[in-house]
Amino acid sequence: MRSARVTAGPDPVVLVAHGSRDPRAAVTTEALARAVAAARPGLLVRSSYLDHGPPRPAAVLAELEAAGHAGVVLVPLLLTAAYHGRVDIPDAVETARAAGLRVPVRVTDVLGPTGQGPHPYLVAGLRRRLAEAVGTAAGGAAGEFDAVVLAAAGTRDAAARRTVVQVAEALGVALGVPARVGYASAAPPTAGAAVAELRAAGARRVAVASYFLAPGRLYDTAMDSARRAGAVALAAPLGDAPELAELVLARAGAR
């Protein structure tokens, strides 16, 4: 039997991450959920995972319906609209519907570029993490670099790769330096090859921005490749960056 309808507050937000065998990924996702909730007092924020661990999105949606919420907003924690965004997310909602879910669920755009291009919050979050990395590499001082590689997981989806290039181009414009994309898997070039290309073109200090939401095997692969190629600074994943929390809220319409 369902509980009484919740009458106060905005619709809760469910973050849907891909999930990972690496425990650091779930820790990072939960930290982002807390950051989103802290940025919007009164908003209920829950995390869920498509794979590698509970809770699954269908289970969280069912719990929120049972608690009496009249609607739910589902935000995919994805940086491209590749297979997981096009297929896995809708399938998760359909699984919940097949199990009896009746509450309305609004699925937002992914965090990566839409038809309007990269969101300014996304570019700002990348710049924050890069600035942190450059400062650390320079021993705490304000370091400098003259080119940047945007390291990403990689995908065989050509349309999704084009959106990663859009982000790299926007980041390069914002920083005023040449920018290239490097991947950990599925497509060339590797992050190390992208660093080497920029160095061969005359760049002396190449920094690497992280187009990853959380640490994991592919993040480590990309950064190890870039380090071996001579990158001077390696950015941490976006994680719970304030700008990423604001981007989630913007996607959810909770700002």
PDB file of N, CA and C in Angstrom, residues 71-131:
ATOM      1  N   GLY A  71       6.262  12.888  -8.457  1.00  0.00           N
ATOM      2  CA  GLY A  71       7.061  12.847  -9.679  1.00  0.00           C
ATOM      3  C   GLY A  71       8.525  12.717  -9.321  1.00  0.00           C
ATOM      4  N   VAL A  72       9.324  12.303 -10.286  1.00  0.00           N
ATOM      5  CA  VAL A  72      10.759  12.119 -10.082  1.00  0.00           C
ATOM      6  C   VAL A  72      11.485  12.645 -11.309  1.00  0.00           C
ATOM      7  N   VAL A  73      12.635  13.268 -11.071  1.00  0.00           N
ATOM      8  CA  VAL A  73      13.499  13.711 -12.159  1.00  0.00           C
ATOM      9  C   VAL A  73      14.737  12.824 -12.160  1.00  0.00           C
ATOM     10  N   LEU A  74      15.018  12.214 -13.292  1.00  0.00           N
ATOM     11  CA  LEU A  74      16.158  11.304 -13.419  1.00  0.00           C
ATOM     12  C   LEU A  74      17.236  11.984 -14.256  1.00  0.00           C
ATOM     13  N   VAL A  75      18.426  12.143 -13.675  1.00  0.00           N
ATOM     14  CA  VAL A  75      19.533  12.824 -14.356  1.00  0.00           C
ATOM     15  C   VAL A  75      20.633  11.811 -14.673  1.00  0.00           C
ATOM     16  N   PRO A  76      20.871  11.523 -15.957  1.00  0.00           N
ATOM     17  CA  PRO A  76      21.958  10.600 -16.306  1.00  0.00           C
ATOM     18  C   PRO A  76      23.323  11.235 -16.049  1.00  0.00           C
ATOM     19  N   LEU A  77      24.138  10.591 -15.243  1.00  0.00           N
ATOM     20  CA  LEU A  77      25.502  11.071 -15.005  1.00  0.00           C
ATOM     21  C   LEU A  77      26.396  10.530 -16.112  1.00  0.00           C
ATOM     22  N   LEU A  78      26.188  11.065 -17.303  1.00  0.00           N
ATOM     23  CA  LEU A  78      26.905  10.641 -18.493  1.00  0.00           C
ATOM     24  C   LEU A  78      27.405  11.882 -19.221  1.00  0.00           C
ATOM     25  N   LEU A  79      28.574  11.777 -19.810  1.00  0.00           N
ATOM     26  CA  LEU A  79      29.164  12.916 -20.502  1.00  0.00           C
ATOM     27  C   LEU A  79      28.941  12.879 -22.005  1.00  0.00           C
ATOM     28  N   THR A  80      28.428  11.760 -22.512  1.00  0.00           N
ATOM     29  CA  THR A  80      28.024  11.681 -23.913  1.00  0.00           C
ATOM     30  C   THR A  80      26.694  10.934 -23.985  1.00  0.00           C
ATOM     31  N   ALA A  81      25.974  11.164 -25.073  1.00  0.00           N
ATOM     32  CA  ALA A  81      24.704  10.469 -25.279  1.00  0.00           C
ATOM     33  C   ALA A  81      24.927   9.243 -26.156  1.00  0.00           C
ATOM     34  N   ALA A  82      25.869   8.386 -25.740  1.00  0.00           N
ATOM     35  CA  ALA A  82      26.138   7.153 -26.470  1.00  0.00           C
ATOM     36  C   ALA A  82      25.170   6.075 -25.987  1.00  0.00           C
ATOM     37  N   TYR A  83      25.570   4.815 -26.079  1.00  0.00           N
ATOM     38  CA  TYR A  83      24.656   3.694 -25.832  1.00  0.00           C
ATOM     39  C   TYR A  83      23.978   3.780 -24.475  1.00  0.00           C
ATOM     40  N   HIS A  84      24.743   4.097 -23.447  1.00  0.00           N
ATOM     41  CA  HIS A  84      24.149   4.120 -22.107  1.00  0.00           C
ATOM     42  C   HIS A  84      23.039   5.165 -22.007  1.00  0.00           C
ATOM     43  N   GLY A  85      23.256   6.303 -22.652  1.00  0.00           N
ATOM     44  CA  GLY A  85      22.242   7.350 -22.611  1.00  0.00           C
ATOM     45  C   GLY A  85      21.043   7.049 -23.480  1.00  0.00           C
ATOM     46  N   ARG A  86      21.282   6.463 -24.668  1.00  0.00           N
ATOM     47  CA  ARG A  86      20.192   6.218 -25.610  1.00  0.00           C
ATOM     48  C   ARG A  86      19.388   4.970 -25.289  1.00  0.00           C
ATOM     49  N   VAL A  87      20.048   3.969 -24.706  1.00  0.00           N
ATOM     50  CA  VAL A  87      19.402   2.673 -24.518  1.00  0.00           C
ATOM     51  C   VAL A  87      19.251   2.297 -23.042  1.00  0.00           C
ATOM     52  N   ASP A  88      20.349   2.321 -22.292  1.00  0.00           N
ATOM     53  CA  ASP A  88      20.296   1.817 -20.920  1.00  0.00           C
ATOM     54  C   ASP A  88      19.399   2.643 -20.011  1.00  0.00           C
ATOM     55  N   ILE A  89      19.451   3.964 -20.143  1.00  0.00           N
ATOM     56  CA  ILE A  89      18.619   4.810 -19.279  1.00  0.00           C
ATOM     57  C   ILE A  89      17.131   4.582 -19.561  1.00  0.00           C
ATOM     58  N   PRO A  90      16.666   4.663 -20.830  1.00  0.00           N
ATOM     59  CA  PRO A  90      15.249   4.356 -21.092  1.00  0.00           C
ATOM     60  C   PRO A  90      14.859   2.947 -20.649  1.00  0.00           C
ATOM     61  N   ASP A  91      15.769   1.986 -20.820  1.00  0.00           N
ATOM     62  CA  ASP A  91      15.470   0.619 -20.386  1.00  0.00           C
ATOM     63  C   ASP A  91      15.277   0.548 -18.880  1.00  0.00           C
ATOM     64  N   ALA A  92      16.044   1.334 -18.135  1.00  0.00           N
ATOM     65  CA  ALA A  92      15.897   1.332 -16.679  1.00  0.00           C
ATOM     66  C   ALA A  92      14.522   1.837 -16.266  1.00  0.00           C
ATOM     67  N   VAL A  93      14.055   2.873 -16.960  1.00  0.00           N
ATOM     68  CA  VAL A  93      12.714   3.391 -16.651  1.00  0.00           C
ATOM     69  C   VAL A  93      11.648   2.371 -17.049  1.00  0.00           C
ATOM     70  N   GLU A  94      11.827   1.715 -18.193  1.00  0.00           N
ATOM     71  CA  GLU A  94      10.862   0.705 -18.627  1.00  0.00           C
ATOM     72  C   GLU A  94      10.832  -0.479 -17.675  1.00  0.00           C
ATOM     73  N   THR A  95      11.974  -0.833 -17.135  1.00  0.00           N
ATOM     74  CA  THR A  95      12.018  -1.903 -16.138  1.00  0.00           C
ATOM     75  C   THR A  95      11.178  -1.547 -14.924  1.00  0.00           C
ATOM     76  N   ALA A  96      11.289  -0.290 -14.498  1.00  0.00           N
ATOM     77  CA  ALA A  96      10.484   0.165 -13.365  1.00  0.00           C
ATOM     78  C   ALA A  96       8.999   0.158 -13.711  1.00  0.00           C
ATOM     79  N   ARG A  97       8.661   0.577 -14.931  1.00  0.00           N
ATOM     80  CA  ARG A  97       7.257   0.565 -15.353  1.00  0.00           C
ATOM     81  C   ARG A  97       6.711  -0.864 -15.371  1.00  0.00           C
ATOM     82  N   ALA A  98       7.513  -1.797 -15.874  1.00  0.00           N
ATOM     83  CA  ALA A  98       7.076  -3.194 -15.935  1.00  0.00           C
ATOM     84  C   ALA A  98       6.840  -3.773 -14.548  1.00  0.00           C
ATOM     85  N   ALA A  99       7.564  -3.219 -13.567  1.00  0.00           N
ATOM     86  CA  ALA A  99       7.392  -3.686 -12.190  1.00  0.00           C
ATOM     87  C   ALA A  99       6.251  -2.979 -11.471  1.00  0.00           C
ATOM     88  N   GLY A 100       5.551  -2.075 -12.173  1.00  0.00           N
ATOM     89  CA  GLY A 100       4.379  -1.431 -11.589  1.00  0.00           C
ATOM     90  C   GLY A 100       4.509   0.035 -11.264  1.00  0.00           C
ATOM     91  N   LEU A 101       5.621   0.655 -11.621  1.00  0.00           N
ATOM     92  CA  LEU A 101       5.787   2.075 -11.327  1.00  0.00           C
ATOM     93  C   LEU A 101       4.756   2.902 -12.086  1.00  0.00           C
ATOM     94  N   ARG A 102       4.137   3.840 -11.426  1.00  0.00           N
ATOM     95  CA  ARG A 102       3.138   4.697 -12.061  1.00  0.00           C
ATOM     96  C   ARG A 102       3.476   6.182 -11.975  1.00  0.00           C
ATOM     97  N   VAL A 103       4.387   6.540 -11.085  1.00  0.00           N
ATOM     98  CA  VAL A 103       4.718   7.953 -10.894  1.00  0.00           C
ATOM     99  C   VAL A 103       5.390   8.500 -12.157  1.00  0.00           C
ATOM    100  N   PRO A 104       5.101   9.741 -12.557  1.00  0.00           N
ATOM    101  CA  PRO A 104       5.782  10.329 -13.717  1.00  0.00           C
ATOM    102  C   PRO A 104       7.289  10.465 -13.485  1.00  0.00           C
ATOM    103  N   VAL A 105       8.062  10.120 -14.510  1.00  0.00           N
ATOM    104  CA  VAL A 105       9.525  10.226 -14.449  1.00  0.00           C
ATOM    105  C   VAL A 105       9.990  11.068 -15.631  1.00  0.00           C
ATOM    106  N   ARG A 106      10.668  12.146 -15.322  1.00  0.00           N
ATOM    107  CA  ARG A 106      11.231  12.986 -16.389  1.00  0.00           C
ATOM    108  C   ARG A 106      12.723  12.713 -16.477  1.00  0.00           C
ATOM    109  N   VAL A 107      13.170  12.255 -17.634  1.00  0.00           N
ATOM    110  CA  VAL A 107      14.585  11.983 -17.862  1.00  0.00           C
ATOM    111  C   VAL A 107      15.209  13.200 -18.535  1.00  0.00           C
ATOM    112  N   THR A 108      16.255  13.735 -17.959  1.00  0.00           N
ATOM    113  CA  THR A 108      16.883  14.946 -18.484  1.00  0.00           C
ATOM    114  C   THR A 108      17.949  14.594 -19.526  1.00  0.00           C
ATOM    115  N   ASP A 109      18.506  15.623 -20.145  1.00  0.00           N
ATOM    116  CA  ASP A 109      19.661  15.441 -21.001  1.00  0.00           C
ATOM    117  C   ASP A 109      20.852  14.960 -20.179  1.00  0.00           C
ATOM    118  N   VAL A 110      21.804  14.327 -20.846  1.00  0.00           N
ATOM    119  CA  VAL A 110      23.058  13.972 -20.187  1.00  0.00           C
ATOM    120  C   VAL A 110      23.820  15.250 -19.840  1.00  0.00           C
ATOM    121  N   LEU A 111      24.914  15.104 -19.114  1.00  0.00           N
ATOM    122  CA  LEU A 111      25.675  16.281 -18.685  1.00  0.00           C
ATOM    123  C   LEU A 111      26.553  16.848 -19.792  1.00  0.00           C
ATOM    124  N   GLY A 112      26.831  16.037 -20.797  1.00  0.00           N
ATOM    125  CA  GLY A 112      27.623  16.505 -21.919  1.00  0.00           C
ATOM    126  C   GLY A 112      26.833  17.390 -22.850  1.00  0.00           C
ATOM    127  N   PRO A 113      27.430  17.781 -23.975  1.00  0.00           N
ATOM    128  CA  PRO A 113      26.800  18.737 -24.890  1.00  0.00           C
ATOM    129  C   PRO A 113      25.456  18.261 -25.432  1.00  0.00           C
ATOM    130  N   THR A 114      24.557  19.206 -25.560  1.00  0.00           N
ATOM    131  CA  THR A 114      23.272  18.986 -26.218  1.00  0.00           C
ATOM    132  C   THR A 114      23.320  19.763 -27.537  1.00  0.00           C
ATOM    133  N   GLY A 115      22.169  20.021 -28.120  1.00  0.00           N
ATOM    134  CA  GLY A 115      22.130  20.793 -29.352  1.00  0.00           C
ATOM    135  C   GLY A 115      22.659  22.199 -29.188  1.00  0.00           C
ATOM    136  N   GLN A 116      22.709  22.675 -27.953  1.00  0.00           N
ATOM    137  CA  GLN A 116      23.225  24.019 -27.678  1.00  0.00           C
ATOM    138  C   GLN A 116      24.726  24.018 -27.391  1.00  0.00           C
ATOM    139  N   GLY A 117      25.372  22.870 -27.516  1.00  0.00           N
ATOM    140  CA  GLY A 117      26.798  22.786 -27.254  1.00  0.00           C
ATOM    141  C   GLY A 117      27.088  22.538 -25.782  1.00  0.00           C
ATOM    142  N   PRO A 118      28.366  22.592 -25.400  1.00  0.00           N
ATOM    143  CA  PRO A 118      28.738  22.345 -24.007  1.00  0.00           C
ATOM    144  C   PRO A 118      28.158  23.419 -23.084  1.00  0.00           C
ATOM    145  N   HIS A 119      27.640  22.979 -21.942  1.00  0.00           N
ATOM    146  CA  HIS A 119      27.115  23.929 -20.970  1.00  0.00           C
ATOM    147  C   HIS A 119      28.276  24.687 -20.313  1.00  0.00           C
ATOM    148  N   PRO A 120      28.123  25.976 -20.078  1.00  0.00           N
ATOM    149  CA  PRO A 120      29.204  26.729 -19.423  1.00  0.00           C
ATOM    150  C   PRO A 120      29.639  26.134 -18.086  1.00  0.00           C
ATOM    151  N   TYR A 121      28.712  25.534 -17.325  1.00  0.00           N
ATOM    152  CA  TYR A 121      29.104  24.907 -16.062  1.00  0.00           C
ATOM    153  C   TYR A 121      30.076  23.755 -16.293  1.00  0.00           C
ATOM    154  N   LEU A 122      29.873  23.009 -17.385  1.00  0.00           N
ATOM    155  CA  LEU A 122      30.769  21.890 -17.673  1.00  0.00           C
ATOM    156  C   LEU A 122      32.174  22.395 -17.968  1.00  0.00           C
ATOM    157  N   VAL A 123      32.271  23.405 -18.796  1.00  0.00           N
ATOM    158  CA  VAL A 123      33.589  23.972 -19.119  1.00  0.00           C
ATOM    159  C   VAL A 123      34.234  24.565 -17.872  1.00  0.00           C
ATOM    160  N   ALA A 124      33.438  25.216 -17.042  1.00  0.00           N
ATOM    161  CA  ALA A 124      33.980  25.806 -15.815  1.00  0.00           C
ATOM    162  C   ALA A 124      34.485  24.730 -14.859  1.00  0.00           C
ATOM    163  N   GLY A 125      33.783  23.604 -14.781  1.00  0.00           N
ATOM    164  CA  GLY A 125      34.239  22.516 -13.929  1.00  0.00           C
ATOM    165  C   GLY A 125      35.549  21.921 -14.415  1.00  0.00           C
ATOM    166  N   LEU A 126      35.677  21.775 -15.732  1.00  0.00           N
ATOM    167  CA  LEU A 126      36.939  21.292 -16.297  1.00  0.00           C
ATOM    168  C   LEU A 126      38.081  22.248 -15.993  1.00  0.00           C
ATOM    169  N   ARG A 127      37.802  23.524 -16.105  1.00  0.00           N
ATOM    170  CA  ARG A 127      38.839  24.523 -15.814  1.00  0.00           C
ATOM    171  C   ARG A 127      39.234  24.483 -14.336  1.00  0.00           C
ATOM    172  N   ARG A 128      38.271  24.281 -13.452  1.00  0.00           N
ATOM    173  CA  ARG A 128      38.581  24.205 -12.018  1.00  0.00           C
ATOM    174  C   ARG A 128      39.547  23.050 -11.745  1.00  0.00           C
ATOM    175  N   ARG A 129      39.188  21.866 -12.224  1.00  0.00           N
ATOM    176  CA  ARG A 129      40.031  20.698 -11.952  1.00  0.00           C
ATOM    177  C   ARG A 129      41.411  20.856 -12.600  1.00  0.00           C
ATOM    178  N   LEU A 130      41.461  21.468 -13.773  1.00  0.00           N
ATOM    179  CA  LEU A 130      42.746  21.677 -14.433  1.00  0.00           C
ATOM    180  C   LEU A 130      43.590  22.668 -13.648  1.00  0.00           C
ATOM    181  N   ALA A 131      42.977  23.732 -13.175  1.00  0.00           N
ATOM    182  CA  ALA A 131      43.718  24.723 -12.385  1.00  0.00           C
ATOM    183  C   ALA A 131      44.266  24.104 -11.109  1.00  0.00           C
TER     184      ALA A 131
END
